[in-house]
């Protein structure tokens, strides 16, 4: 299966069988910041943004004071707090990759987390 198929069929899929209810963007990137696959709506990002994300995985709390930037858009670093905004991003780190899911309402943070974590856990189980 190609990396693009993982994005198209597993990250950008209909949520809970509801047509049209899906993430707004998704991607799989290597730890070096190289895009393995992405949706057409995934934002252009820069290396500093990806380095900041990787640093936060190694030093939890690193991004909390400044926020997480992706494609120039700032996201608060929280853990699913209600009322935090109308959209957000979930990122899970595997052994070799970062799996990204971006969402807007009516998708909930929990739905986004479930989709990203399901694929990332599968990749981890596959040694990726």
Coordinates of N, CA and C in Angstrom, one line a residue:
X1 N 0.9 -1.2 0.0 CA 0.0 0.0 0.0 C 0.9 1.2 0.0
X2 N 0.6 2.2 -0.8 CA 1.4 3.4 -0.9 C 1.1 4.3 0.3
X3 N 2.0 5.2 0.6 CA 1.8 6.2 1.7 C 0.6 7.1 1.5
X4 N 0.4 7.4 0.2 CA -0.8 8.3 -0.2 C -2.1 7.6 0.1
X5 N -2.1 6.3 0.0 CA -3.3 5.5 0.3 C -3.7 5.6 1.8
X6 N -2.6 5.5 2.6 CA -2.8 5.7 4.0 C -3.5 7.0 4.4
X7 N -3.1 8.1 3.7 CA -3.7 9.4 3.9 C -5.1 9.4 3.4
X8 N -5.2 9.0 2.1 CA -6.6 9.1 1.5 C -7.6 8.2 2.1
X9 N -7.2 7.0 2.4 CA -8.2 6.0 2.9 C -8.3 5.9 4.4
X10 N -7.3 6.3 5.1 CA -7.3 6.0 6.6 C -7.4 7.3 7.4
X11 N -6.9 8.4 6.9 CA -6.9 9.7 7.6 C -8.0 10.6 7.1
X12 N -8.2 10.6 5.7 CA -9.2 11.5 5.2 C -10.6 10.7 4.9
X13 N -10.8 9.7 5.7 CA -12.0 8.9 5.5 C -13.2 9.5 6.1
X14 N -14.4 9.1 5.8 CA -15.6 9.5 6.5 C -15.6 9.0 7.9
X15 N -16.0 9.9 8.8 CA -15.9 9.6 10.3 C -17.3 9.0 10.7
X16 N -17.2 7.9 11.4 CA -18.4 7.2 11.9 C -19.5 7.0 10.8
X17 N -19.0 6.7 9.5 CA -19.8 6.4 8.4 C -20.7 7.6 8.0
X18 N -20.4 8.8 8.4 CA -21.1 10.0 8.0 C -20.5 10.6 6.8
X19 N -21.1 10.5 5.6 CA -20.5 11.1 4.4 C -20.2 12.6 4.6
X20 N -19.0 13.0 4.2 CA -18.6 14.4 4.3 C -18.0 14.8 5.6
X21 N -18.2 14.0 6.7 CA -17.7 14.3 8.0 C -16.3 13.7 8.0
X22 N -15.3 14.6 7.8 CA -13.9 14.1 7.8 C -12.9 15.2 8.2
X23 N -11.7 14.8 8.4 CA -10.6 15.7 8.7 C -10.5 16.8 7.6
X24 N -10.0 18.0 8.0 CA -9.8 19.0 7.0 C -8.5 18.8 6.2
X25 N -7.5 18.2 6.8 CA -6.2 17.9 6.2 C -5.5 16.8 7.0
X26 N -4.6 16.2 6.3 CA -3.8 15.1 6.9 C -2.5 14.9 6.2
X27 N -1.5 14.4 6.9 CA -0.2 14.1 6.3 C 0.6 13.1 7.1
X28 N 1.5 12.5 6.5 CA 2.5 11.6 7.1 C 3.9 12.2 6.7
X29 N 4.7 12.6 7.7 CA 6.0 13.1 7.4 C 7.1 12.3 8.1
X30 N 8.2 12.1 7.6 CA 9.3 11.5 8.2 C 9.9 12.4 9.3
X31 N 10.6 11.9 10.2 CA 11.2 12.7 11.3 C 12.1 13.8 10.7
X32 N 12.6 13.6 9.5 CA 13.4 14.6 8.9 C 12.6 15.7 8.2
X33 N 11.3 15.7 8.3 CA 10.4 16.7 7.7 C 10.0 16.4 6.3
X34 N 10.5 15.3 5.7 CA 10.2 15.0 4.3 C 8.7 14.4 4.3
X35 N 7.9 15.0 3.4 CA 6.5 14.5 3.3 C 6.5 13.1 2.6
X36 N 5.9 12.2 3.3 CA 5.7 10.9 2.7 C 4.4 10.9 1.9
X37 N 3.4 11.5 2.4 CA 2.1 11.7 1.7 C 1.3 12.8 2.5
X38 N 0.4 13.4 1.7 CA -0.4 14.5 2.3 C -1.7 14.7 1.5
X39 N -2.7 15.2 2.2 CA -3.9 15.6 1.5 C -3.6 16.9 0.7
X40 N -4.4 17.2 -0.3 CA -4.2 18.4 -1.1 C -4.4 19.6 -0.2
X41 N -5.1 19.5 0.9 CA -5.4 20.7 1.8 C -4.4 20.9 2.9
X42 N -3.4 20.0 3.0 CA -2.4 20.1 4.1 C -1.6 21.4 3.8
X43 N -1.4 22.2 4.9 CA -0.7 23.5 4.7 C 0.8 23.4 4.4
X44 N 1.3 24.4 3.7 CA 2.7 24.5 3.5 C 3.4 24.8 4.8
X45 N 4.4 24.1 5.2 CA 5.0 24.3 6.5 C 6.5 24.5 6.2
X46 N 7.2 24.9 7.3 CA 8.6 25.1 7.1 C 9.4 24.2 8.1
X47 N 10.6 24.1 7.9 CA 11.4 23.1 8.7 C 11.4 23.5 10.2
X48 N 11.4 24.8 10.5 CA 11.4 25.2 11.9 C 10.2 24.8 12.6
X49 N 9.0 24.8 11.9 CA 7.8 24.3 12.6 C 7.9 22.8 12.9
X50 N 8.4 22.0 12.0 CA 8.5 20.6 12.2 C 9.6 20.3 13.3
X51 N 10.7 21.1 13.3 CA 11.7 20.9 14.4 C 11.1 21.3 15.7
X52 N 10.3 22.3 15.8 CA 9.6 22.6 17.1 C 8.7 21.5 17.6
X53 N 8.0 20.9 16.6 CA 7.1 19.8 17.0 C 7.9 18.6 17.5
X54 N 9.0 18.3 16.8 CA 9.8 17.2 17.3 C 10.5 17.5 18.6
X55 N 10.9 18.7 18.8 CA 11.5 19.1 20.1 C 10.5 18.9 21.2
X56 N 9.2 19.2 20.9 CA 8.2 19.1 22.0 C 7.9 17.6 22.3
X57 N 8.1 16.7 21.4 CA 7.9 15.3 21.7 C 9.0 14.9 22.6
X58 N 10.3 15.4 22.4 CA 11.4 15.0 23.3 C 11.5 15.8 24.6
X59 N 10.9 17.0 24.6 CA 10.9 17.9 25.7 C 9.5 18.4 25.9
X60 N 8.6 17.6 26.5 CA 7.2 18.0 26.6 C 7.0 19.3 27.3
X61 N 6.2 20.2 26.7 CA 6.0 21.5 27.3 C 6.7 22.6 26.5
X62 N 7.6 22.2 25.6 CA 8.5 23.1 24.9 C 7.6 24.1 24.1
X63 N 6.5 23.6 23.5 CA 5.7 24.5 22.7 C 4.6 25.2 23.4
X64 N 4.3 24.8 24.6 CA 3.2 25.4 25.4 C 3.2 26.9 25.5
X65 N 4.4 27.5 25.8 CA 4.4 28.9 26.0 C 4.2 29.7 24.7
X66 N 4.6 29.2 23.5 CA 4.6 29.9 22.3 C 3.5 29.4 21.4
X67 N 3.0 28.2 21.6 CA 2.0 27.6 20.7 C 2.8 26.8 19.6
X68 N 2.0 26.0 18.9 CA 2.5 25.1 17.8 C 2.1 25.8 16.5
X69 N 3.1 26.0 15.7 CA 2.8 26.6 14.4 C 2.9 25.6 13.3
X70 N 1.9 25.6 12.4 CA 2.0 24.7 11.2 C 1.4 25.5 10.0
X71 N 2.2 25.7 9.0 CA 1.8 26.4 7.9 C 1.5 27.9 8.3
X72 N 2.2 28.4 9.3 CA 2.0 29.8 9.7 C 0.8 29.9 10.6
X73 N 0.0 28.9 10.8 CA -1.2 29.0 11.7 C -0.8 28.6 13.1
X74 N -1.2 29.3 14.1 CA -0.8 29.0 15.5 C -1.9 28.2 16.1
X75 N -1.5 27.1 16.8 CA -2.4 26.3 17.5 C -1.9 26.3 19.0
X76 N -2.9 26.4 19.9 CA -2.5 26.3 21.3 C -2.2 24.8 21.6
X77 N -1.3 24.5 22.5 CA -0.9 23.2 22.8 C -1.7 22.8 24.1
X78 N -2.7 22.0 23.9 CA -3.6 21.5 25.0 C -3.8 20.0 24.8
X79 N -4.6 19.5 25.7 CA -5.0 18.1 25.7 C -6.5 18.0 25.7
X80 N -7.1 18.4 24.6 CA -8.5 18.2 24.4 C -9.4 19.0 25.3
X81 N -9.0 20.2 25.7 CA -9.9 21.1 26.5 C -11.1 21.5 25.8
X82 N -12.3 21.4 26.4 CA -13.5 21.8 25.7 C -13.5 23.3 25.5
X83 N -14.1 23.8 24.4 CA -14.2 25.3 24.2 C -12.9 25.9 23.8
X84 N -11.9 25.2 23.4 CA -10.6 25.7 23.1 C -10.6 26.4 21.7
X85 N -11.6 26.1 20.9 CA -11.6 26.7 19.5 C -12.4 25.8 18.6
X86 N -12.5 26.3 17.4 CA -13.4 25.5 16.4 C -12.6 24.5 15.6
X87 N -11.3 24.4 15.8 CA -10.5 23.4 15.1 C -9.2 23.2 15.8
X88 N -8.5 22.3 15.2 CA -7.2 22.0 15.8 C -6.4 20.9 15.0
X89 N -5.4 20.4 15.7 CA -4.5 19.4 15.0 C -4.1 18.4 16.1
X90 N -4.1 17.1 15.6 CA -3.5 16.0 16.4 C -2.3 15.5 15.7
X91 N -1.2 15.3 16.4 CA 0.0 14.8 15.8 C 0.4 13.6 16.7
X92 N 0.8 12.5 16.1 CA 1.3 11.4 16.8 C 2.6 11.0 16.2
X93 N 3.6 10.7 17.0 CA 4.9 10.3 16.6 C 5.1 8.8 16.6
X94 N 5.5 8.3 15.5 CA 5.9 6.8 15.5 C 7.4 6.7 15.5
X95 N 7.9 5.5 15.3 CA 9.3 5.3 15.3 C 10.0 6.1 14.2
X96 N 9.4 6.3 13.1 CA 10.0 6.9 11.9 C 9.2 8.1 11.3
X97 N 8.0 8.4 11.8 CA 7.2 9.4 11.2 C 6.4 10.2 12.2
X98 N 5.8 11.3 11.6 CA 4.8 12.0 12.4 C 3.5 11.9 11.5
X99 N 2.4 11.6 12.2 CA 1.1 11.5 11.6 C 0.3 12.7 12.0
X100 N -0.2 13.5 11.1 CA -0.9 14.7 11.3 C -2.4 14.6 10.9
X101 N -3.3 15.1 11.7 CA -4.7 15.3 11.3 C -5.1 16.6 11.8
X102 N -5.7 17.4 10.8 CA -6.2 18.7 11.2 C -7.7 18.6 11.0
X103 N -8.5 19.3 11.9 CA -9.9 19.3 11.8 C -10.5 20.6 12.1
X104 N -11.8 20.8 11.7 CA -12.6 21.9 11.9 C -13.9 21.4 12.4
X105 N -14.7 22.2 13.1 CA -16.1 21.7 13.5 C -16.9 21.4 12.3
X106 N -17.7 20.4 12.3 CA -18.3 19.7 13.4 C -17.4 18.5 13.9
X107 N -16.3 18.2 13.3 CA -15.4 17.2 13.8 C -14.9 17.6 15.1
X108 N -14.9 16.6 16.1 CA -14.5 16.9 17.4 C -13.0 16.5 17.6
X109 N -12.4 17.1 18.7 CA -11.0 16.7 19.0 C -10.9 15.2 19.2
X110 N -11.8 14.6 19.8 CA -11.8 13.1 20.1 C -11.8 12.3 18.8
X111 N -12.7 12.8 17.9 CA -12.7 12.1 16.6 C -11.4 12.2 15.8
X112 N -10.8 13.3 15.8 CA -9.5 13.5 15.2 C -8.5 12.6 15.8
X113 N -8.4 12.7 17.2 CA -7.5 11.9 17.9 C -7.6 10.4 17.5
X114 N -8.8 9.9 17.5 CA -9.1 8.5 17.2 C -8.5 8.1 15.8
X115 N -8.8 8.9 14.8 CA -8.3 8.6 13.5 C -6.8 8.6 13.4
X116 N -6.2 9.6 13.9 CA -4.7 9.8 13.9 C -4.1 8.6 14.7
X117 N -4.5 8.4 15.9 CA -3.9 7.4 16.7 C -4.1 6.0 16.2
X118 N -5.2 5.7 15.6 CA -5.4 4.4 15.0 C -4.4 4.1 13.9
X119 N -4.2 5.0 13.0 CA -3.2 4.8 11.9 C -1.8 4.8 12.5
X120 N -1.5 5.7 13.4 CA -0.1 5.8 14.0 C 0.2 4.5 14.8
X121 N -0.8 4.0 15.6 CA -0.6 2.8 16.3 C -0.3 1.6 15.3
X122 N -1.0 1.6 14.2 CA -0.8 0.5 13.2 C 0.6 0.6 12.7
X123 N 1.1 1.8 12.4 CA 2.4 2.0 11.9 C 3.5 1.6 12.9
X124 N 3.2 1.9 14.1 CA 4.1 1.5 15.2 C 4.2 0.0 15.3
X125 N 3.0 -0.7 15.2 CA 3.0 -2.1 15.2 C 3.8 -2.8 14.0
X126 N 3.8 -2.0 12.9 CA 4.5 -2.5 11.7 C 6.0 -2.1 11.8
X127 N 6.5 -1.5 12.9 CA 7.9 -1.1 13.0 C 8.2 0.2 12.3
X128 N 7.2 0.9 12.0 CA 7.4 2.2 11.3 C 7.4 3.3 12.3

